[in-house]
Coordinates of C-alpha atoms in Angstrom, one line a residue:
Chain A
X17 CA -25.7 29.7 -4.5
X18 CA -29.0 28.1 -5.7
X19 CA -29.1 30.6 -8.6
X20 CA -25.5 29.7 -9.5
X21 CA -26.6 26.0 -9.9
X22 CA -28.5 27.0 -13.0
X23 CA -25.1 27.6 -14.7
X24 CA -23.6 24.7 -16.6
X25 CA -20.1 25.5 -15.3
X26 CA -21.3 25.4 -11.7
X27 CA -23.1 22.1 -12.2
X28 CA -19.9 20.7 -13.7
X29 CA -17.8 22.1 -10.8
X30 CA -20.1 20.5 -8.2
X31 CA -20.0 17.1 -10.0
X32 CA -16.2 17.4 -10.3
X33 CA -15.9 18.2 -6.6
X34 CA -18.0 15.2 -5.6
X35 CA -16.2 12.8 -7.9
X36 CA -12.7 14.0 -6.8
X37 CA -13.8 13.9 -3.2
X38 CA -15.0 10.4 -3.5
X39 CA -11.8 9.3 -5.4
X40 CA -9.3 11.1 -3.0
X41 CA -11.3 10.0 0.1
X42 CA -10.9 6.4 -0.9
X43 CA -7.3 6.5 -2.0
X44 CA -6.3 8.8 0.9
X45 CA -7.4 5.9 3.2
X46 CA -4.4 3.9 1.8
X47 CA -2.1 6.9 1.6
X48 CA -2.5 7.5 5.3
X49 CA -2.4 3.9 6.5
X50 CA 0.4 2.9 4.2
X51 CA 2.2 6.1 4.8
X52 CA 2.4 7.1 1.1
X53 CA 1.9 10.8 1.6
X54 CA 5.4 11.8 0.4
X55 CA 4.9 9.6 -2.7
X56 CA 1.7 11.5 -3.2
X57 CA 3.6 14.7 -3.2
X58 CA 6.2 13.3 -5.6
X59 CA 3.6 12.0 -8.0
X60 CA 1.5 15.2 -8.0
X61 CA 4.5 17.5 -8.5
X62 CA 5.9 15.3 -11.3
X63 CA 2.7 15.9 -13.2
X64 CA 4.1 19.3 -14.2
X65 CA 6.7 17.5 -16.4
X66 CA 3.9 15.6 -18.1
X67 CA 1.7 18.7 -18.6
X68 CA 4.6 20.5 -20.2
X69 CA 5.4 17.5 -22.4
X70 CA 1.8 17.3 -23.5
X71 CA 1.7 21.0 -24.5
X72 CA 5.0 20.7 -26.3
X73 CA 4.0 17.6 -28.2
X74 CA 0.4 18.8 -28.9
X75 CA -1.2 16.1 -26.8
X76 CA -4.0 16.7 -24.2
X77 CA -1.9 17.9 -21.2
X78 CA -3.8 15.9 -18.6
X79 CA -3.5 12.7 -20.6
X80 CA 0.2 13.3 -21.0
X81 CA 0.4 14.0 -17.3
X82 CA -1.5 10.8 -16.5
X83 CA 1.1 8.7 -18.5
X84 CA 4.1 10.7 -17.2
X85 CA 3.0 10.6 -13.5
X86 CA 2.2 6.9 -13.7
X87 CA 5.7 6.3 -15.1
X88 CA 7.2 8.3 -12.3
X89 CA 5.2 6.4 -9.7
X90 CA 6.4 3.1 -11.1
X91 CA 10.0 4.4 -11.2
X92 CA 9.8 5.4 -7.5
X93 CA 8.3 1.9 -6.8
X94 CA 11.0 0.1 -8.8
X95 CA 13.9 2.1 -7.3
X96 CA 12.6 1.5 -3.8
X97 CA 11.6 -2.1 -4.1
X98 CA 14.9 -3.1 -5.8
X99 CA 16.7 -1.8 -2.8
X100 CA 18.7 0.7 -4.9
X101 CA 17.5 3.8 -3.0
X102 CA 15.5 4.7 0.1
X103 CA 12.0 5.7 -0.8
X104 CA 12.3 9.4 0.3
X105 CA 15.6 9.7 -1.7
X106 CA 14.0 8.3 -4.8
X107 CA 11.0 10.6 -4.5
X108 CA 13.2 13.6 -3.8
X109 CA 15.2 13.0 -7.0
X110 CA 12.4 12.1 -9.4
X111 CA 10.0 14.8 -8.1
X112 CA 12.5 17.6 -8.5
X113 CA 13.8 16.3 -11.8
X114 CA 10.2 16.1 -13.2
X115 CA 9.4 19.6 -12.0
X116 CA 12.6 20.9 -13.4
X117 CA 11.7 19.3 -16.8
X118 CA 8.3 20.9 -16.6
X119 CA 9.7 24.3 -15.9
X120 CA 12.4 24.0 -18.6
X121 CA 9.9 22.9 -21.2
X122 CA 7.4 25.6 -20.2
X123 CA 10.1 28.2 -20.6
X124 CA 10.4 27.2 -24.3
X125 CA 6.7 28.1 -24.8
X126 CA 6.2 31.8 -23.9
X127 CA 2.4 31.7 -24.5
X128 CA 1.8 29.1 -21.9
X129 CA 2.1 31.1 -18.8
X130 CA -1.7 31.8 -18.3
X131 CA -2.8 28.2 -18.4
X132 CA -0.1 27.1 -16.1
X133 CA -1.7 28.8 -13.2
X134 CA -4.8 26.7 -13.6
X135 CA -2.8 23.5 -13.5
X136 CA -0.7 24.6 -10.5
X137 CA -3.6 25.9 -8.4
X138 CA -6.7 24.4 -10.0
X139 CA -9.7 26.0 -11.7
X140 CA -12.7 24.0 -10.8
X141 CA -15.1 26.5 -12.4
X142 CA -13.3 25.9 -15.8
X143 CA -14.0 22.1 -15.8
X144 CA -15.2 21.3 -19.3
X145 CA -17.6 18.5 -20.3
X146 CA -14.5 16.7 -21.7
X147 CA -12.7 17.1 -18.3
X148 CA -15.7 15.7 -16.6
X149 CA -15.7 12.6 -18.8
X150 CA -12.0 12.0 -18.1
X151 CA -12.6 12.5 -14.4
X152 CA -15.6 10.1 -14.4
X153 CA -13.6 7.5 -16.4
X154 CA -10.7 7.7 -13.9
X155 CA -13.1 7.6 -10.9
X156 CA -14.9 4.5 -12.3
X157 CA -11.7 2.5 -13.1
X158 CA -9.9 3.4 -9.9
X159 CA -12.8 2.9 -7.5
X160 CA -13.6 -0.4 -9.2
X161 CA -10.0 -1.7 -8.9
X162 CA -9.7 -0.6 -5.3
X163 CA -13.1 -2.0 -4.4
X164 CA -12.2 -5.4 -6.0
X165 CA -8.8 -5.6 -4.4
X166 CA -9.7 -3.9 -1.1
X167 CA -8.9 -6.8 1.3
X168 CA -5.5 -7.4 -0.4
X169 CA -4.6 -3.7 -0.3
X170 CA -5.6 -3.5 3.4
X171 CA -3.4 -6.6 4.2
X172 CA -0.4 -5.0 2.4
X173 CA -1.0 -1.7 4.3
X174 CA -1.0 -3.5 7.6
X175 CA 1.8 -6.1 7.2
X176 CA 3.5 -6.2 3.8
X177 CA 5.9 -9.0 4.7
X178 CA 3.3 -11.4 5.9
X179 CA 1.1 -10.5 2.9
X180 CA 4.0 -11.4 0.6
X181 CA 4.7 -14.6 2.5
X182 CA 1.0 -15.7 2.2
X183 CA 1.3 -15.7 -1.5
X184 CA -0.1 -12.2 -2.5
X185 CA 1.6 -10.5 -5.4
X186 CA 2.6 -7.6 -3.2
X187 CA 4.8 -5.7 -5.7
X188 CA 2.2 -5.8 -8.5
X189 CA -0.5 -4.7 -6.1
X190 CA 1.7 -1.9 -4.7
X191 CA 2.4 -0.7 -8.3
X192 CA -1.3 -0.9 -9.0
X193 CA -2.0 1.3 -6.0
X194 CA 0.6 3.8 -7.1
X195 CA -1.0 3.9 -10.6
X196 CA -4.4 4.6 -9.0
X197 CA -2.7 7.3 -7.0
X198 CA -1.2 8.9 -10.1
X199 CA -4.6 8.8 -11.9
X200 CA -6.4 10.3 -8.9
X201 CA -3.8 13.1 -8.8
X202 CA -4.5 13.8 -12.5
X203 CA -8.3 13.8 -11.8
X204 CA -7.9 16.3 -8.9
X205 CA -5.6 18.7 -10.7
X206 CA -8.5 20.6 -12.3
X207 CA -10.1 21.0 -8.8
X208 CA -7.3 22.0 -6.5
X209 CA -4.2 22.1 -8.8
X210 CA -1.1 20.0 -8.6
X211 CA 0.4 22.0 -5.7
X212 CA -2.5 21.4 -3.4
X213 CA -3.7 18.0 -4.5
X214 CA -1.8 16.3 -1.7
X215 CA -4.2 17.9 0.8
X216 CA -7.2 16.0 -0.8
X217 CA -5.2 12.8 -0.5
X218 CA -4.1 13.2 3.1
X219 CA -6.4 15.4 5.1
X220 CA -9.8 13.6 4.7
X221 CA -8.2 10.3 5.6
X222 CA -6.4 11.9 8.5
X223 CA -9.7 13.2 9.8
X224 CA -11.1 9.7 9.6
X225 CA -8.1 8.3 11.3
X226 CA -8.6 10.7 14.2
X227 CA -12.3 10.2 14.7
X228 CA -12.8 6.4 14.2
X229 CA -11.5 3.1 15.4
X230 CA -12.4 0.7 12.6
X231 CA -11.3 0.9 8.9
X232 CA -14.8 0.8 7.6
X233 CA -15.8 4.0 9.6
X234 CA -12.5 5.6 8.8
X235 CA -13.1 5.1 5.0
X236 CA -16.6 6.5 5.4
X237 CA -15.5 9.6 7.3
X238 CA -12.6 10.1 4.8
X239 CA -14.9 10.1 1.8
X240 CA -17.6 12.2 3.5
X241 CA -15.0 14.8 4.6
X242 CA -13.5 15.0 1.1
X243 CA -16.9 15.4 -0.6
X244 CA -18.3 17.8 2.0
X245 CA -15.1 19.9 1.9
X246 CA -15.3 20.1 -1.9
X247 CA -18.9 21.3 -1.8
X248 CA -18.4 23.7 1.2
X249 CA -15.2 25.1 -0.4
X250 CA -17.0 25.6 -3.7
X251 CA -19.9 27.5 -1.9
X252 CA -17.5 29.7 0.2
X253 CA -15.4 30.5 -2.8
X254 CA -18.5 31.5 -4.8
X255 CA -19.9 33.5 -2.0
X256 CA -16.7 35.4 -1.1
X257 CA -15.0 35.3 -4.5
X258 CA -11.9 33.3 -3.2
X259 CA -9.9 30.8 -5.3
X260 CA -11.9 27.6 -5.1
X261 CA -9.0 25.1 -4.8
X262 CA -7.4 26.9 -1.9
X263 CA -10.8 27.3 -0.2
X264 CA -11.4 23.6 -0.4
X265 CA -8.0 22.9 1.2
X266 CA -8.6 25.5 3.9
X267 CA -12.0 23.9 4.7
X268 CA -10.3 20.5 5.0
X269 CA -7.5 21.9 7.2
X270 CA -10.1 23.5 9.5
X271 CA -12.0 20.2 9.6
X272 CA -8.8 18.4 10.5
X273 CA -8.1 20.6 13.5
X274 CA -11.7 20.3 14.7
X275 CA -11.3 16.5 14.4
X276 CA -8.1 16.6 16.3
X277 CA -9.7 18.6 19.1
X278 CA -12.7 16.2 19.3
X279 CA -10.5 13.1 19.0
X280 CA -8.5 13.6 22.3
X281 CA -11.5 13.6 24.6
X282 CA -13.1 10.9 22.5
X283 CA -10.0 8.6 22.9
X284 CA -10.0 9.3 26.7
X285 CA -13.7 8.5 26.9
X286 CA -13.1 5.2 25.0
X287 CA -10.1 4.3 27.2
X288 CA -12.3 4.7 30.3
X289 CA -15.1 2.4 28.9
Chain B
X21 CA 5.6 -38.0 13.8
X22 CA 6.0 -40.2 10.8
X23 CA 9.7 -40.8 10.0
X24 CA 9.0 -42.8 6.8
X25 CA 6.8 -40.1 5.2
X26 CA 8.3 -37.7 2.6
X27 CA 9.7 -34.7 4.5
X28 CA 7.6 -31.5 4.4
X29 CA 10.9 -29.5 4.2
X30 CA 14.0 -30.8 2.7
X31 CA 17.2 -28.8 2.2
X32 CA 20.3 -30.3 0.7
X33 CA 23.6 -28.4 0.6
X34 CA 21.6 -25.1 0.6
X35 CA 23.5 -21.9 0.1
X36 CA 22.3 -18.3 0.1
X37 CA 24.3 -15.3 -1.0
X38 CA 22.9 -11.8 -0.4
X39 CA 24.6 -9.0 -2.3
X40 CA 27.4 -11.4 -3.2
X41 CA 28.1 -12.3 0.5
X42 CA 27.4 -15.9 1.7
X43 CA 24.9 -15.8 4.5
X44 CA 24.1 -19.6 4.5
X45 CA 26.1 -22.5 3.2
X46 CA 25.9 -26.3 3.3
X47 CA 22.6 -26.2 5.1
X48 CA 21.0 -29.7 5.4
X49 CA 17.6 -29.9 7.0
X50 CA 14.8 -32.4 6.9
X51 CA 11.5 -31.8 8.6
X52 CA 9.0 -34.6 8.9
X53 CA 5.2 -34.2 8.8
X54 CA 3.8 -33.5 12.2
X55 CA 7.1 -32.7 13.9
X56 CA 8.1 -29.6 15.8
X57 CA 11.6 -28.5 14.9
X58 CA 13.3 -25.6 16.5
X59 CA 16.0 -23.6 14.7
X60 CA 18.5 -22.1 17.1
X61 CA 21.7 -20.2 16.7
X62 CA 23.4 -16.9 17.8
X63 CA 22.4 -13.5 16.5
X64 CA 23.3 -13.1 12.8
X65 CA 23.4 -16.9 12.3
X66 CA 21.0 -16.7 9.3
X67 CA 17.9 -18.2 11.1
X68 CA 15.5 -15.6 9.7
X69 CA 17.1 -15.8 6.3
X70 CA 16.4 -19.6 6.3
X71 CA 12.7 -18.9 7.1
X72 CA 12.5 -16.3 4.3
X73 CA 14.0 -18.8 1.9
X74 CA 11.4 -21.4 2.9
X75 CA 8.7 -18.7 2.3
X76 CA 10.0 -18.1 -1.2
X77 CA 11.0 -14.5 -0.3
X78 CA 14.8 -15.1 -1.0
X79 CA 16.1 -17.0 -4.0
X80 CA 18.3 -20.0 -3.5
X81 CA 22.0 -19.5 -4.6
X82 CA 23.3 -23.1 -4.3
X83 CA 21.9 -26.5 -3.6
X84 CA 18.3 -27.4 -3.3
X85 CA 15.4 -26.8 -1.0
X86 CA 11.8 -28.0 -1.2
X87 CA 8.6 -27.4 0.7
X88 CA 5.8 -29.9 0.1
X89 CA 8.1 -31.4 -2.5
X90 CA 8.4 -28.2 -4.6
X91 CA 10.8 -25.2 -4.7
X92 CA 9.5 -22.4 -2.4
X93 CA 9.4 -20.0 -5.2
X94 CA 7.1 -22.3 -7.2
X95 CA 4.6 -23.3 -4.5
X96 CA 1.6 -21.8 -6.3
X97 CA -1.5 -22.6 -4.4
X98 CA 0.4 -24.6 -1.8
X99 CA 1.8 -21.4 -0.4
X100 CA -1.6 -21.1 1.3
X101 CA -0.7 -24.2 3.3
X102 CA 2.1 -22.3 5.0
X103 CA 1.3 -20.1 8.0
X104 CA 3.8 -17.5 9.0
X105 CA 4.2 -15.7 12.4
X106 CA 6.9 -13.0 12.0
X107 CA 8.9 -11.4 14.8
X108 CA 6.6 -9.1 16.6
X109 CA 5.7 -6.7 13.8
X110 CA 6.3 -3.0 14.3
X111 CA 2.8 -1.9 13.3
X112 CA 1.0 1.4 14.1
X113 CA -1.0 0.6 17.3
X114 CA -3.7 2.9 16.1
X115 CA -4.1 1.0 12.8
X116 CA -7.9 0.7 12.6
X117 CA -8.3 -3.0 12.4
X118 CA -9.9 -5.4 14.9
X119 CA -8.7 -8.9 15.8
X120 CA -11.3 -10.3 13.4
X121 CA -10.0 -8.1 10.6
X122 CA -6.4 -9.2 11.2
X123 CA -7.3 -12.9 11.3
X124 CA -9.3 -12.5 8.1
X125 CA -6.2 -11.1 6.4
X126 CA -4.7 -14.5 6.7
X127 CA -7.5 -15.9 4.6
X128 CA -6.9 -13.4 1.8
X129 CA -4.8 -15.7 -0.4
X130 CA -7.0 -18.7 0.1
X131 CA -10.2 -16.7 -0.6
X132 CA -8.6 -15.6 -3.9
X133 CA -8.4 -12.2 -5.6
X134 CA -11.7 -10.3 -6.1
X135 CA -13.7 -12.4 -3.6
X136 CA -15.1 -10.8 -0.5
X137 CA -15.4 -12.9 2.7
X138 CA -18.8 -14.5 3.2
X139 CA -20.6 -15.4 6.4
X140 CA -18.9 -18.9 6.5
X141 CA -15.5 -17.2 6.3
X142 CA -16.2 -14.9 9.2
X143 CA -17.5 -17.9 11.2
X144 CA -14.2 -19.7 10.5
X145 CA -12.3 -16.6 11.7
X146 CA -14.4 -16.4 14.9
X147 CA -13.7 -20.1 15.6
X148 CA -10.0 -19.6 15.2
X149 CA -10.0 -16.5 17.5
X150 CA -11.7 -18.7 20.2
X151 CA -9.2 -21.5 19.6
X152 CA -6.3 -19.3 20.3
X153 CA -7.9 -18.1 23.6
X154 CA -9.1 -14.7 22.5
X155 CA -12.8 -15.2 22.9
X156 CA -14.4 -11.9 23.7
X157 CA -11.6 -9.9 22.0
X158 CA -13.0 -10.3 18.4
X159 CA -13.9 -6.6 18.1
X160 CA -10.9 -5.2 20.0
X161 CA -8.5 -3.1 18.0
X162 CA -5.3 -5.1 17.5
X163 CA -3.1 -2.3 19.0
X164 CA -5.0 -2.4 22.2
X165 CA -4.1 -6.1 23.0
X166 CA -1.2 -7.1 25.2
X167 CA 2.0 -8.4 23.4
X168 CA 1.0 -12.0 24.2
X169 CA -2.6 -11.5 22.9
X170 CA -1.3 -9.9 19.8
X171 CA 0.9 -12.9 19.1
X172 CA -2.1 -15.2 19.6
X173 CA -4.0 -13.1 17.0
X174 CA -1.1 -13.4 14.6
X175 CA -1.0 -17.1 15.2
X176 CA -4.7 -17.3 14.4
X177 CA -4.0 -15.3 11.2
X178 CA -1.3 -17.8 10.3
X179 CA -3.8 -20.6 10.7
X180 CA -6.6 -19.0 8.7
X181 CA -5.9 -20.5 5.3
X182 CA -5.5 -24.3 4.8
X183 CA -2.4 -24.3 6.9
X184 CA -0.4 -27.5 7.3
X185 CA 3.1 -26.0 8.0
X186 CA 3.6 -23.2 10.5
X187 CA 6.7 -21.1 10.5
X188 CA 7.5 -18.9 13.5
X189 CA 10.2 -16.3 13.7
X190 CA 11.2 -15.4 17.2
X191 CA 7.5 -15.4 18.1
X192 CA 8.1 -15.1 21.8
X193 CA 10.6 -12.2 21.7
X194 CA 9.5 -9.4 23.9
X195 CA 7.0 -11.6 25.8
X196 CA 7.3 -12.2 29.6
X197 CA 7.9 -15.7 30.8
X198 CA 4.2 -16.7 31.5
X199 CA 3.2 -15.3 28.1
X200 CA 6.0 -17.3 26.4
X201 CA 4.9 -20.5 28.2
X202 CA 1.2 -19.9 27.3
X203 CA 2.1 -19.3 23.6
X204 CA 4.2 -22.6 23.5
X205 CA 1.4 -24.5 25.3
X206 CA -1.1 -23.2 22.8
X207 CA 1.2 -24.1 19.9
X208 CA 1.4 -27.7 21.3
X209 CA -2.3 -28.0 21.5
X210 CA -3.0 -26.6 18.1
X211 CA -0.3 -28.7 16.5
X212 CA -2.0 -31.9 17.6
X213 CA -5.6 -30.7 17.0
X214 CA -4.8 -29.3 13.6
X215 CA -2.2 -31.8 12.6
X216 CA 0.4 -29.2 12.0
X217 CA 4.1 -29.3 11.3
X218 CA 6.0 -26.5 13.1
X219 CA 9.3 -24.9 12.4
X220 CA 10.2 -22.3 15.0
X221 CA 13.2 -20.0 15.0
X222 CA 14.4 -18.7 18.4
X223 CA 17.6 -17.4 20.0
X224 CA 16.2 -18.7 23.3
X225 CA 17.5 -22.3 23.1
X226 CA 16.5 -23.3 26.6
X227 CA 12.9 -22.3 26.1
X228 CA 12.6 -23.8 22.6
X229 CA 14.4 -27.0 23.7
X230 CA 11.6 -27.6 26.2
X231 CA 9.0 -27.7 23.5
X232 CA 10.5 -28.9 20.2
X233 CA 10.9 -32.6 19.1
X234 CA 14.2 -31.7 17.4
X235 CA 16.6 -28.8 17.4
X236 CA 18.8 -27.7 14.4
X237 CA 21.6 -25.4 15.4
X238 CA 22.9 -23.2 12.6
X239 CA 25.5 -20.4 12.4
X240 CA 25.9 -19.9 8.7
X241 CA 25.8 -23.6 8.2
X242 CA 24.1 -26.6 10.0
X243 CA 26.3 -27.5 13.1
X244 CA 24.0 -30.1 14.5
X245 CA 20.4 -31.4 14.1
X246 CA 19.0 -33.9 16.6
X247 CA 17.0 -34.4 19.8
X248 CA 17.1 -31.4 22.1
X249 CA 19.0 -33.2 24.9
X250 CA 21.7 -34.3 22.4
X251 CA 22.0 -30.9 20.8
X252 CA 22.2 -29.0 24.2
X253 CA 25.1 -31.2 25.4
X254 CA 26.9 -31.3 22.1
X255 CA 30.4 -29.9 21.3
X256 CA 28.9 -28.6 18.0
X257 CA 26.5 -26.3 19.9
X258 CA 29.3 -24.7 21.7
X259 CA 31.2 -24.4 18.5
X260 CA 28.3 -22.6 16.8
X261 CA 27.9 -20.2 19.7
X262 CA 31.7 -19.9 20.1
X263 CA 31.3 -20.1 23.9
X264 CA 30.9 -22.6 26.8
X265 CA 27.4 -22.9 28.3
X266 CA 28.3 -22.9 32.0
X267 CA 24.7 -21.7 32.7
X268 CA 23.4 -25.0 31.4
X269 CA 23.1 -26.6 34.8
X270 CA 21.5 -30.0 35.2
X271 CA 18.4 -28.3 36.6
X272 CA 18.1 -26.0 33.7
X273 CA 18.6 -28.8 31.2
X274 CA 16.0 -30.9 33.0
X275 CA 13.6 -28.0 33.0
X276 CA 14.4 -27.3 29.4
X277 CA 13.8 -30.8 28.2
X278 CA 10.6 -31.4 30.2
X279 CA 7.6 -31.9 28.0

């Protein structure tokens, strides 16, 4: 593994793993507490429509996917907030329609089949310097926004009605959170692919939720789990020649079940004291 | 209570339609500074809708309503002077926030966007926690408190800004009788100490009548607004509830109106 670090592609893969772990660990905190995991699935799968559009129009596919997924996230938010549809129904419709659009557009371009696999299941070893710049930019913007608005977002996650009554611009903040979610999904597509990106948004925060009692420690455990899983997954995938994205997700899943096993006695112990 | 001062809440011929269906109509309500007004009425009478209108969460369809002299949707910074205690919220009991964190949420709007709480803000939160009788529970997870303690924490959250008007929506629902009495006694003390105006919605008219200065009975529209004793014995109350209150014995009334 140490030898491998001398390769540029491996250095970029490690940096991408750390950045995506940081980003998804932080956003996953809100995904789990605000119960946005199905929206996460909807946003990530809708990225396929954006990628296909990008290819067809000759635009950078991840850039097109960022715009497209953000639009889908807003559409889900608008349809739900305006009371026109239940959230799960809105997600079900837009997610499947976007994927169908992606598949239909891809079928028009016969030469596209090979790259598609990378977008669906990730190819962290193929992260280019340009991808890394895009990822760094997204990580900087999203983490800065979440950091600055953390207390408001936490209030909304806990009690949206009272947050609104106290004068917070809840709908705008919610749409901003969905936008950050869409951008994080795009950033993570290179690492684990759009099919598995949900795991990075949900599992690290779920580990934190199991093991901790306070939101600060939950956030810390969430970020640490995501970053460590990215690094460990990358190492295992290199050592055993397994697909990196899937390995990262499997490491996370194993971590979650360990956390679950530890958490029960831990909660019992706390209840006694 | 200062009867000559400008009312904190003033509604005139207020009407609210939701999805084209009238929910409230011809609502007249005046709440003076420093008073404790109870809103009573049967289930589905529109009590919570009225509170949500006052919070600016539902637009007015007809008539006028003002809070601090301005329409609720245009309160701007004055929204921070309203504290709101909702019906016992259905939150995840394992949500990882302490009592301190929950109370600090109430300060979010008055702190302003982008500003993190400072030491003085945390000290203010700690003082409020002690004032509502939760000393020693600062670090407890909110889901681990009893129902009565949780409502005290939510009351402290509602007082965390520059609160002058407190709106309570069925704040005692689900609490046992001693916890209800304790919450109302606390409310009385805080009201005088912090010079608050209180508007509380409850379907428990006997309990509320024992604590409020005035009762307003609504069922779609205002049926009667006056002193608790007058309202409890009025024909309009029976009309609003569409039943006779045989259970309102002299003893119950005396207990209910005891201050």
